[in-house]
Amino acid sequence: MVRKFVYRFESNKAEGRAEWKPLLGGKGANLAEMANLGIPVPPGFTVTTEACIDYLKLGHFPEGLLEAVRDSMSWLETCTRRQFGNVENPLLVSVRSGAQSSMPGMMDTILDLGLNDETVIGLARQSQSERFAFDAYRRLLGMFGNVVLEIDHELFEPALDAARRAVARQKQLSLPDDADTLARVVPDSVLGAEELKLVVADYKRIILEHSGKPFPSDPYEQLDAAIAAVFRSWNNARAKLYREMHDIPHDWGTAVNIQAMVFGNLGDTSATGVAFTRDPSTGERRFFGEWLPNAQGEDVVAGIRTPRALSRSPESDGSSLEEAMPDSYAELFKIQHVLEQRFRDMQDIEFTIEAGRLYLLQTRNGKRSARASVRIAVDMVNEGLLYPDEAILRVDPERLGELLFPAIDPKAGASAIARGIPASPGAVSGKAVFNAEDAQAYAERGESVILVRTETSPEDLHGMKAAKGILTARGGATSHAAVVARGMGRPCVSGCSTLHIDYASGEAVVHGGNGEVTTRIKHADSITIDGSSGSVYLGNVKTIEAELGPEMETMLVWTERVSRMRVRANADTPEQAAKALSFGARGIGLCRTEHMFFSDERIAAVREMILARDTKAREKALAKLLPFQTQDFAGLFRVMKGLPVNIRLLDPPLHEFLPHEKHQIGELAATMGVSVVDVERKIAELYEFNPMLGHRGVRLGITYPEVPAMQVRAILEAACTVQEEGHEVLPEIMVPLAFSEGELGAMRVIIDEVAKDVFAKHGKEVKFKVGTMIELPRAALLADQLAKHAEFFSFGTNDLTQTTLGVSRDDAGSFLPLYVERGILPEDPFISLDTDGVGELVRIAIEKGRVARPELHFGVCGEHGGDPKSIDFCEQIGLSYVSCSPFRVPIARVAAAQASLRRTRKYWR
Ligand code: ADP
Ligand code: MG
Ligand code: MG
């Protein structure tokens, strides 16, 4: 049986529907849906993604496809009352790519297909404009040459330049040497029919020269070749890179949409534009977009002409669509509302007006900044369009970090050198570079760069990815730069029209009101851009932290109703704990006590302790540290108000606290009253070949029991004190790096002894827990034995990853990236938990631990605790909490809620 390869759509009816995106691609499915909703779309049909996959596999069209396309073309001819290739009344079509999820600008689309030397005459007669017809023909030749015949588009440019120069000479304008200025002095719209005819002839010659064959005048030959080229464009380099960046599978394939052309460039009652149903940068509910009169398709996004605003505003001055074409605007406004209600999401719309008649050409869920995604989701709940659980699932937790993007510090008093369109929020500084290659090269050296371009195109993608921010001279809020930057979460200022970039001299200049140069930005000069306001500054301007904002706060409250797991924070100081608490942390999952030892007053006591000749001397030094540690812990307990505070006993090897420079060693010897030689001998003694696997963690407690004894005393003294102040406390004492029952047993003895003593002194007890950090494979495998002495396990997945893979994180840079690139590992295991290997050990530890002690509770405190994918895994295996850095707490809360929703499918309705 031959499969159905083609699905048709026309006004008011379609064979496809919105839900069939895997088969019809996003563009095709939504065109069908719009037709079903009675929204005016030019008629056409969609060739399925299955046909594309077959084509890419077979190397030729699958059986039955060509016949189906021929049939549908006859049908389209009937619909439009035109004929493909007919000289009197030619049907022209666009051939448009469209994958399941939108990949803006990544694949190729060809417009005006069906033109040749004869039909162009017919088109000229029908439109009563030779200029229009030859312009369309010229565009077809360029796109066909580039997309189908793979001729570099730059090779076509001299032909257009020659035409511009001819016009400039006619008009007796002075001739600029560079193509950019020439294009500005003589824009496309000034080229007349006669010049365009010459361009057409030139383009045809270029095609013959570079492909060895003349441009196919047979429209069906054009069509078949175009369909095949769109299929192939699925595998072009930039599409592949885009898929990798956005986790889109390579085997989806693209659909191809063949659709009757409508013309936005037929004169002053024609227009084309793009619109968003809400503001994609802030999320504000306002109909918003850009348009150009007398223009076709890509003109608006290409940034060649500066587009106008859709809606009336005090500045619009009659130029808005609302003022210029009120009827079309009113119809469009109604349609955008229908689309939002139907798709229950913010829509990004393409439209064209042909001689006063409005057509929709595309609708899709619009790309947006992280802040906008939260605001839109929460607003839509309030509007009754979404349920709260759906709203939670709408945001990408990975991107929520953008909410914490810095803003320009108003106190810095910086004044902007230029202003553009605020296209993607956040303020960022970096060195200005003028091409993608430089951006990448600088970024690889670890430098921050701002990519500064006249406009960007898909070829710049790698540079945009490498840059910290993007600044363009042309293009609006819907330009390539803006759309891609928002998608990647890079701050972006677009359309900074006073900026002029001279690529040849590697310099950008800003022009003042009278055309004079006010500022020069040379290659690698530092600049700051603020994508929230559109401002551009010279130098590194000071930035300040951002706030979550009311919508995010609302969403975080919702997450509490659906999350099973708690989110804790890794915090070592009361300040960090307070920050974590303000982000909604439900406890401290890891307090690293060694961080408390480095400050000036304490390090001396620490060193004295390390250099002590015997236990007595060591105890004396420890006694000096005790009050500091007690204060530290009391501070944490006070801030955390009865929430669990997990404190890890000293973990790093002792030599980390000793000086290494000659003069520092001298000073230490002097203050301690020992000889330099003694200090040097001690340092030599402590030297280790593999410190990570050396004398650290619980091993320190085994050799120097007075150290954990002091720390436990400090913890429990602090707990008693704070409890006496009337606060609740919930300390958890965590033993690091244990791999055996014996180690934990020994620590328990110390802890219990100290506890008895402290509680006797205070005349009251404080509840506390003792547990261990699981960071060695042996500990995971023997978890049942360890559980005898532990009331909780915290998976230290950083070290557990190092010890399971036998990979030192600090030394992995030379090979790990290649492992990921080659697919040997799916991801960097230090970013996303290696669920197969490390995850398996975690599973075993949980299972065995629970058997030995059913009430045992589990958490994760490695950096994976803040990684959404790892959090999802933690939910699957039933951890009770994840712990991450304070700044990632909001991200982790959303990720944990999403994980719960996905796993239980218990939705909140
Ligand atoms: P992309 O995925 O890059 O947006 P599209 O297939 O949407 O590519 O097409 C590129 C441009 O051409 C868009 O601006 C679109 O609106 C316009 N376009 C596509 N098909 C037609 C058509 N049949 N008539 C008029 N304009 C069209
Ligand atoms: Mg395209
Ligand atoms: Mg499009």
PDB file of N, CA, C and O in Angstrom, residues 309-370:
ATOM      1  N   ALA A 309       6.153  49.767  13.300  1.00  0.00           N
ATOM      2  CA  ALA A 309       5.385  49.100  14.353  1.00  0.00           C
ATOM      3  C   ALA A 309       3.986  48.764  13.862  1.00  0.00           C
ATOM      4  O   ALA A 309       3.439  49.448  12.997  1.00  0.00           O
ATOM      5  N   LEU A 310       3.407  47.686  14.401  1.00  0.00           N
ATOM      6  CA  LEU A 310       2.053  47.295  14.015  1.00  0.00           C
ATOM      7  C   LEU A 310       1.009  48.207  14.627  1.00  0.00           C
ATOM      8  O   LEU A 310       0.089  48.662  13.969  1.00  0.00           O
ATOM      9  N   SER A 311       1.141  48.416  15.949  1.00  0.00           N
ATOM     10  CA  SER A 311       0.068  49.099  16.666  1.00  0.00           C
ATOM     11  C   SER A 311       0.375  50.578  16.808  1.00  0.00           C
ATOM     12  O   SER A 311       1.530  50.982  16.892  1.00  0.00           O
ATOM     13  N   ARG A 312      -0.691  51.328  16.865  1.00  0.00           N
ATOM     14  CA  ARG A 312      -0.584  52.775  17.045  1.00  0.00           C
ATOM     15  C   ARG A 312       0.087  53.096  18.377  1.00  0.00           C
ATOM     16  O   ARG A 312      -0.140  52.412  19.381  1.00  0.00           O
ATOM     17  N   SER A 313       0.918  54.128  18.386  1.00  0.00           N
ATOM     18  CA  SER A 313       1.515  54.594  19.630  1.00  0.00           C
ATOM     19  C   SER A 313       1.771  56.083  19.451  1.00  0.00           C
ATOM     20  O   SER A 313       1.670  56.587  18.331  1.00  0.00           O
ATOM     21  N   PRO A 314       2.102  56.777  20.540  1.00  0.00           N
ATOM     22  CA  PRO A 314       2.350  58.218  20.378  1.00  0.00           C
ATOM     23  C   PRO A 314       3.446  58.505  19.356  1.00  0.00           C
ATOM     24  O   PRO A 314       3.431  59.534  18.694  1.00  0.00           O
ATOM     25  N   GLU A 315       4.402  57.567  19.207  1.00  0.00           N
ATOM     26  CA  GLU A 315       5.498  57.824  18.268  1.00  0.00           C
ATOM     27  C   GLU A 315       5.185  57.356  16.848  1.00  0.00           C
ATOM     28  O   GLU A 315       5.958  57.628  15.936  1.00  0.00           O
ATOM     29  N   SER A 316       4.099  56.591  16.668  1.00  0.00           N
ATOM     30  CA  SER A 316       3.954  55.899  15.381  1.00  0.00           C
ATOM     31  C   SER A 316       3.683  56.872  14.231  1.00  0.00           C
ATOM     32  O   SER A 316       4.024  56.601  13.096  1.00  0.00           O
ATOM     33  N   ASP A 317       3.027  58.007  14.530  1.00  0.00           N
ATOM     34  CA  ASP A 317       2.977  59.062  13.535  1.00  0.00           C
ATOM     35  C   ASP A 317       2.349  58.623  12.215  1.00  0.00           C
ATOM     36  O   ASP A 317       2.830  58.981  11.147  1.00  0.00           O
ATOM     37  N   GLY A 318       1.330  57.814  12.311  1.00  0.00           N
ATOM     38  CA  GLY A 318       0.651  57.369  11.100  1.00  0.00           C
ATOM     39  C   GLY A 318       1.308  56.210  10.390  1.00  0.00           C
ATOM     40  O   GLY A 318       0.768  55.681   9.430  1.00  0.00           O
ATOM     41  N   SER A 319       2.485  55.783  10.873  1.00  0.00           N
ATOM     42  CA  SER A 319       3.203  54.737  10.141  1.00  0.00           C
ATOM     43  C   SER A 319       2.789  53.332  10.572  1.00  0.00           C
ATOM     44  O   SER A 319       3.160  52.358   9.942  1.00  0.00           O
ATOM     45  N   SER A 320       2.007  53.222  11.644  1.00  0.00           N
ATOM     46  CA  SER A 320       1.637  51.883  12.110  1.00  0.00           C
ATOM     47  C   SER A 320       0.610  51.263  11.166  1.00  0.00           C
ATOM     48  O   SER A 320      -0.105  51.973  10.452  1.00  0.00           O
ATOM     49  N   LEU A 321       0.553  49.919  11.179  1.00  0.00           N
ATOM     50  CA  LEU A 321      -0.433  49.226  10.349  1.00  0.00           C
ATOM     51  C   LEU A 321      -1.840  49.610  10.790  1.00  0.00           C
ATOM     52  O   LEU A 321      -2.745  49.758   9.975  1.00  0.00           O
ATOM     53  N   GLU A 322      -1.983  49.796  12.100  1.00  0.00           N
ATOM     54  CA  GLU A 322      -3.288  50.153  12.658  1.00  0.00           C
ATOM     55  C   GLU A 322      -3.806  51.444  12.010  1.00  0.00           C
ATOM     56  O   GLU A 322      -4.993  51.582  11.726  1.00  0.00           O
ATOM     57  N   GLU A 323      -2.897  52.375  11.735  1.00  0.00           N
ATOM     58  CA  GLU A 323      -3.304  53.629  11.106  1.00  0.00           C
ATOM     59  C   GLU A 323      -3.346  53.531   9.589  1.00  0.00           C
ATOM     60  O   GLU A 323      -4.239  54.066   8.953  1.00  0.00           O
ATOM     61  N   ALA A 324      -2.334  52.825   9.019  1.00  0.00           N
ATOM     62  CA  ALA A 324      -2.220  52.800   7.563  1.00  0.00           C
ATOM     63  C   ALA A 324      -3.268  51.892   6.912  1.00  0.00           C
ATOM     64  O   ALA A 324      -3.789  52.212   5.847  1.00  0.00           O
ATOM     65  N   MET A 325      -3.557  50.744   7.537  1.00  0.00           N
ATOM     66  CA  MET A 325      -4.520  49.794   6.956  1.00  0.00           C
ATOM     67  C   MET A 325      -5.440  49.301   8.067  1.00  0.00           C
ATOM     68  O   MET A 325      -5.333  48.141   8.494  1.00  0.00           O
ATOM     69  N   PRO A 326      -6.324  50.175   8.526  1.00  0.00           N
ATOM     70  CA  PRO A 326      -7.107  49.844   9.727  1.00  0.00           C
ATOM     71  C   PRO A 326      -7.943  48.558   9.599  1.00  0.00           C
ATOM     72  O   PRO A 326      -8.057  47.811  10.567  1.00  0.00           O
ATOM     73  N   ASP A 327      -8.494  48.286   8.417  1.00  0.00           N
ATOM     74  CA  ASP A 327      -9.334  47.093   8.284  1.00  0.00           C
ATOM     75  C   ASP A 327      -8.509  45.814   8.431  1.00  0.00           C
ATOM     76  O   ASP A 327      -8.890  44.891   9.149  1.00  0.00           O
ATOM     77  N   SER A 328      -7.385  45.783   7.732  1.00  0.00           N
ATOM     78  CA  SER A 328      -6.521  44.602   7.838  1.00  0.00           C
ATOM     79  C   SER A 328      -6.031  44.436   9.268  1.00  0.00           C
ATOM     80  O   SER A 328      -5.951  43.324   9.790  1.00  0.00           O
ATOM     81  N   TYR A 329      -5.698  45.550   9.898  1.00  0.00           N
ATOM     82  CA  TYR A 329      -5.223  45.481  11.276  1.00  0.00           C
ATOM     83  C   TYR A 329      -6.299  44.894  12.187  1.00  0.00           C
ATOM     84  O   TYR A 329      -6.026  44.005  13.007  1.00  0.00           O
ATOM     85  N   ALA A 330      -7.524  45.364  12.021  1.00  0.00           N
ATOM     86  CA  ALA A 330      -8.627  44.877  12.871  1.00  0.00           C
ATOM     87  C   ALA A 330      -8.821  43.372  12.680  1.00  0.00           C
ATOM     88  O   ALA A 330      -9.006  42.626  13.646  1.00  0.00           O
ATOM     89  N   GLU A 331      -8.746  42.939  11.423  1.00  0.00           N
ATOM     90  CA  GLU A 331      -8.916  41.507  11.150  1.00  0.00           C
ATOM     91  C   GLU A 331      -7.765  40.700  11.781  1.00  0.00           C
ATOM     92  O   GLU A 331      -7.978  39.675  12.423  1.00  0.00           O
ATOM     93  N   LEU A 332      -6.574  41.213  11.608  1.00  0.00           N
ATOM     94  CA  LEU A 332      -5.391  40.541  12.163  1.00  0.00           C
ATOM     95  C   LEU A 332      -5.493  40.450  13.687  1.00  0.00           C
ATOM     96  O   LEU A 332      -5.155  39.436  14.294  1.00  0.00           O
ATOM     97  N   PHE A 333      -5.977  41.520  14.284  1.00  0.00           N
ATOM     98  CA  PHE A 333      -6.096  41.558  15.739  1.00  0.00           C
ATOM     99  C   PHE A 333      -7.068  40.491  16.230  1.00  0.00           C
ATOM    100  O   PHE A 333      -6.825  39.799  17.212  1.00  0.00           O
ATOM    101  N   LYS A 334      -8.157  40.328  15.511  1.00  0.00           N
ATOM    102  CA  LYS A 334      -9.132  39.291  15.875  1.00  0.00           C
ATOM    103  C   LYS A 334      -8.494  37.905  15.736  1.00  0.00           C
ATOM    104  O   LYS A 334      -8.643  37.047  16.590  1.00  0.00           O
ATOM    105  N   ILE A 335      -7.794  37.717  14.632  1.00  0.00           N
ATOM    106  CA  ILE A 335      -7.194  36.410  14.353  1.00  0.00           C
ATOM    107  C   ILE A 335      -6.160  36.042  15.425  1.00  0.00           C
ATOM    108  O   ILE A 335      -6.121  34.905  15.901  1.00  0.00           O
ATOM    109  N   GLN A 336      -5.348  37.004  15.833  1.00  0.00           N
ATOM    110  CA  GLN A 336      -4.307  36.677  16.819  1.00  0.00           C
ATOM    111  C   GLN A 336      -4.948  36.189  18.114  1.00  0.00           C
ATOM    112  O   GLN A 336      -4.439  35.302  18.787  1.00  0.00           O
ATOM    113  N   HIS A 337      -6.108  36.751  18.436  1.00  0.00           N
ATOM    114  CA  HIS A 337      -6.785  36.316  19.655  1.00  0.00           C
ATOM    115  C   HIS A 337      -7.315  34.884  19.499  1.00  0.00           C
ATOM    116  O   HIS A 337      -7.147  34.046  20.381  1.00  0.00           O
ATOM    117  N   VAL A 338      -7.906  34.617  18.345  1.00  0.00           N
ATOM    118  CA  VAL A 338      -8.395  33.259  18.069  1.00  0.00           C
ATOM    119  C   VAL A 338      -7.243  32.253  18.176  1.00  0.00           C
ATOM    120  O   VAL A 338      -7.374  31.185  18.781  1.00  0.00           O
ATOM    121  N   LEU A 339      -6.102  32.633  17.615  1.00  0.00           N
ATOM    122  CA  LEU A 339      -4.956  31.713  17.618  1.00  0.00           C
ATOM    123  C   LEU A 339      -4.456  31.450  19.035  1.00  0.00           C
ATOM    124  O   LEU A 339      -4.143  30.308  19.391  1.00  0.00           O
ATOM    125  N   GLU A 340      -4.399  32.475  19.856  1.00  0.00           N
ATOM    126  CA  GLU A 340      -3.948  32.277  21.236  1.00  0.00           C
ATOM    127  C   GLU A 340      -4.887  31.372  22.007  1.00  0.00           C
ATOM    128  O   GLU A 340      -4.467  30.520  22.786  1.00  0.00           O
ATOM    129  N   GLN A 341      -6.175  31.566  21.795  1.00  0.00           N
ATOM    130  CA  GLN A 341      -7.151  30.738  22.497  1.00  0.00           C
ATOM    131  C   GLN A 341      -7.038  29.286  22.037  1.00  0.00           C
ATOM    132  O   GLN A 341      -7.125  28.369  22.846  1.00  0.00           O
ATOM    133  N   ARG A 342      -6.826  29.094  20.743  1.00  0.00           N
ATOM    134  CA  ARG A 342      -6.750  27.742  20.208  1.00  0.00           C
ATOM    135  C   ARG A 342      -5.466  27.039  20.657  1.00  0.00           C
ATOM    136  O   ARG A 342      -5.486  25.903  21.093  1.00  0.00           O
ATOM    137  N   PHE A 343      -4.349  27.739  20.568  1.00  0.00           N
ATOM    138  CA  PHE A 343      -3.076  27.085  20.877  1.00  0.00           C
ATOM    139  C   PHE A 343      -2.681  27.239  22.339  1.00  0.00           C
ATOM    140  O   PHE A 343      -1.733  26.626  22.792  1.00  0.00           O
ATOM    141  N   ARG A 344      -3.398  28.057  23.076  1.00  0.00           N
ATOM    142  CA  ARG A 344      -3.161  28.277  24.503  1.00  0.00           C
ATOM    143  C   ARG A 344      -1.695  28.612  24.777  1.00  0.00           C
ATOM    144  O   ARG A 344      -1.097  28.156  25.736  1.00  0.00           O
ATOM    145  N   ASP A 345      -1.143  29.416  23.893  1.00  0.00           N
ATOM    146  CA  ASP A 345       0.232  29.855  24.085  1.00  0.00           C
ATOM    147  C   ASP A 345       0.458  31.108  23.245  1.00  0.00           C
ATOM    148  O   ASP A 345      -0.289  31.367  22.302  1.00  0.00           O
ATOM    149  N   MET A 346       1.513  31.823  23.599  1.00  0.00           N
ATOM    150  CA  MET A 346       1.857  33.010  22.831  1.00  0.00           C
ATOM    151  C   MET A 346       2.239  32.588  21.412  1.00  0.00           C
ATOM    152  O   MET A 346       2.998  31.645  21.227  1.00  0.00           O
ATOM    153  N   GLN A 347       1.696  33.289  20.411  1.00  0.00           N
ATOM    154  CA  GLN A 347       1.952  32.931  19.021  1.00  0.00           C
ATOM    155  C   GLN A 347       2.849  33.944  18.322  1.00  0.00           C
ATOM    156  O   GLN A 347       2.784  35.143  18.601  1.00  0.00           O
ATOM    157  N   ASP A 348       3.637  33.430  17.423  1.00  0.00           N
ATOM    158  CA  ASP A 348       4.499  34.216  16.555  1.00  0.00           C
ATOM    159  C   ASP A 348       3.929  34.015  15.149  1.00  0.00           C
ATOM    160  O   ASP A 348       3.826  32.890  14.675  1.00  0.00           O
ATOM    161  N   ILE A 349       3.492  35.102  14.543  1.00  0.00           N
ATOM    162  CA  ILE A 349       2.651  35.032  13.347  1.00  0.00           C
ATOM    163  C   ILE A 349       3.338  35.699  12.157  1.00  0.00           C
ATOM    164  O   ILE A 349       3.948  36.753  12.302  1.00  0.00           O
ATOM    165  N   GLU A 350       3.209  35.092  10.957  1.00  0.00           N
ATOM    166  CA  GLU A 350       3.627  35.764   9.723  1.00  0.00           C
ATOM    167  C   GLU A 350       2.383  36.073   8.904  1.00  0.00           C
ATOM    168  O   GLU A 350       1.526  35.199   8.765  1.00  0.00           O
ATOM    169  N   PHE A 351       2.308  37.270   8.365  1.00  0.00           N
ATOM    170  CA  PHE A 351       1.147  37.603   7.531  1.00  0.00           C
ATOM    171  C   PHE A 351       1.585  38.409   6.315  1.00  0.00           C
ATOM    172  O   PHE A 351       2.662  39.003   6.289  1.00  0.00           O
ATOM    173  N   THR A 352       0.722  38.376   5.317  1.00  0.00           N
ATOM    174  CA  THR A 352       0.953  39.192   4.123  1.00  0.00           C
ATOM    175  C   THR A 352      -0.374  39.782   3.702  1.00  0.00           C
ATOM    176  O   THR A 352      -1.414  39.121   3.799  1.00  0.00           O
ATOM    177  N   ILE A 353      -0.351  41.020   3.274  1.00  0.00           N
ATOM    178  CA  ILE A 353      -1.557  41.659   2.750  1.00  0.00           C
ATOM    179  C   ILE A 353      -1.329  41.883   1.268  1.00  0.00           C
ATOM    180  O   ILE A 353      -0.371  42.554   0.870  1.00  0.00           O
ATOM    181  N   GLU A 354      -2.186  41.247   0.435  1.00  0.00           N
ATOM    182  CA  GLU A 354      -2.052  41.426  -1.012  1.00  0.00           C
ATOM    183  C   GLU A 354      -3.223  42.275  -1.473  1.00  0.00           C
ATOM    184  O   GLU A 354      -4.369  41.849  -1.353  1.00  0.00           O
ATOM    185  N   ALA A 355      -2.909  43.424  -1.968  1.00  0.00           N
ATOM    186  CA  ALA A 355      -3.935  44.348  -2.460  1.00  0.00           C
ATOM    187  C   ALA A 355      -5.117  44.416  -1.488  1.00  0.00           C
ATOM    188  O   ALA A 355      -6.265  44.189  -1.857  1.00  0.00           O
ATOM    189  N   GLY A 356      -4.820  44.689  -0.238  1.00  0.00           N
ATOM    190  CA  GLY A 356      -5.878  44.883   0.756  1.00  0.00           C
ATOM    191  C   GLY A 356      -6.444  43.616   1.369  1.00  0.00           C
ATOM    192  O   GLY A 356      -7.264  43.675   2.282  1.00  0.00           O
ATOM    193  N   ARG A 357      -6.009  42.432   0.868  1.00  0.00           N
ATOM    194  CA  ARG A 357      -6.530  41.178   1.446  1.00  0.00           C
ATOM    195  C   ARG A 357      -5.491  40.530   2.353  1.00  0.00           C
ATOM    196  O   ARG A 357      -4.352  40.310   1.952  1.00  0.00           O
ATOM    197  N   LEU A 358      -5.938  40.222   3.579  1.00  0.00           N
ATOM    198  CA  LEU A 358      -5.023  39.663   4.577  1.00  0.00           C
ATOM    199  C   LEU A 358      -4.915  38.137   4.457  1.00  0.00           C
ATOM    200  O   LEU A 358      -5.929  37.456   4.325  1.00  0.00           O
ATOM    201  N   TYR A 359      -3.698  37.635   4.508  1.00  0.00           N
ATOM    202  CA  TYR A 359      -3.457  36.189   4.561  1.00  0.00           C
ATOM    203  C   TYR A 359      -2.503  35.885   5.704  1.00  0.00           C
ATOM    204  O   TYR A 359      -1.534  36.618   5.915  1.00  0.00           O
ATOM    205  N   LEU A 360      -2.778  34.796   6.412  1.00  0.00           N
ATOM    206  CA  LEU A 360      -1.826  34.320   7.416  1.00  0.00           C
ATOM    207  C   LEU A 360      -0.937  33.274   6.756  1.00  0.00           C
ATOM    208  O   LEU A 360      -1.420  32.398   6.046  1.00  0.00           O
ATOM    209  N   LEU A 361       0.367  33.375   7.005  1.00  0.00           N
ATOM    210  CA  LEU A 361       1.288  32.431   6.378  1.00  0.00           C
ATOM    211  C   LEU A 361       1.921  31.479   7.371  1.00  0.00           C
ATOM    212  O   LEU A 361       2.477  30.456   6.991  1.00  0.00           O
ATOM    213  N   GLN A 362       1.846  31.816   8.619  1.00  0.00           N
ATOM    214  CA  GLN A 362       2.459  30.926   9.614  1.00  0.00           C
ATOM    215  C   GLN A 362       2.014  31.341  10.999  1.00  0.00           C
ATOM    216  O   GLN A 362       1.831  32.524  11.287  1.00  0.00           O
ATOM    217  N   THR A 363       1.856  30.358  11.883  1.00  0.00           N
ATOM    218  CA  THR A 363       1.739  30.655  13.310  1.00  0.00           C
ATOM    219  C   THR A 363       2.461  29.559  14.058  1.00  0.00           C
ATOM    220  O   THR A 363       2.482  28.405  13.621  1.00  0.00           O
ATOM    221  N   ARG A 364       3.126  29.956  15.112  1.00  0.00           N
ATOM    222  CA  ARG A 364       3.816  28.960  15.930  1.00  0.00           C
ATOM    223  C   ARG A 364       3.958  29.523  17.335  1.00  0.00           C
ATOM    224  O   ARG A 364       3.836  30.734  17.525  1.00  0.00           O
ATOM    225  N   ASN A 365       4.214  28.646  18.292  1.00  0.00           N
ATOM    226  CA  ASN A 365       4.462  29.125  19.638  1.00  0.00           C
ATOM    227  C   ASN A 365       5.734  29.960  19.594  1.00  0.00           C
ATOM    228  O   ASN A 365       6.767  29.489  19.143  1.00  0.00           O
ATOM    229  N   GLY A 366       5.636  31.201  20.059  1.00  0.00           N
ATOM    230  CA  GLY A 366       6.746  32.127  19.885  1.00  0.00           C
ATOM    231  C   GLY A 366       7.883  31.868  20.847  1.00  0.00           C
ATOM    232  O   GLY A 366       7.671  31.479  21.993  1.00  0.00           O
ATOM    233  N   LYS A 367       9.092  32.080  20.375  1.00  0.00           N
ATOM    234  CA  LYS A 367      10.250  32.015  21.265  1.00  0.00           C
ATOM    235  C   LYS A 367      10.207  33.239  22.169  1.00  0.00           C
ATOM    236  O   LYS A 367       9.713  34.292  21.783  1.00  0.00           O
ATOM    237  N   ARG A 368      10.738  33.093  23.378  1.00  0.00           N
ATOM    238  CA  ARG A 368      10.618  34.185  24.338  1.00  0.00           C
ATOM    239  C   ARG A 368      11.745  34.122  25.350  1.00  0.00           C
ATOM    240  O   ARG A 368      12.384  33.077  25.511  1.00  0.00           O
ATOM    241  N   SER A 369      11.947  35.226  26.035  1.00  0.00           N
ATOM    242  CA  SER A 369      12.943  35.243  27.097  1.00  0.00           C
ATOM    243  C   SER A 369      12.406  34.405  28.263  1.00  0.00           C
ATOM    244  O   SER A 369      11.211  34.121  28.348  1.00  0.00           O
ATOM    245  N   ALA A 370      13.286  34.042  29.175  1.00  0.00           N
ATOM    246  CA  ALA A 370      12.860  33.245  30.319  1.00  0.00           C
ATOM    247  C   ALA A 370      11.839  34.017  31.146  1.00  0.00           C
ATOM    248  O   ALA A 370      10.831  33.465  31.600  1.00  0.00           O
TER     249      ALA A 370
END
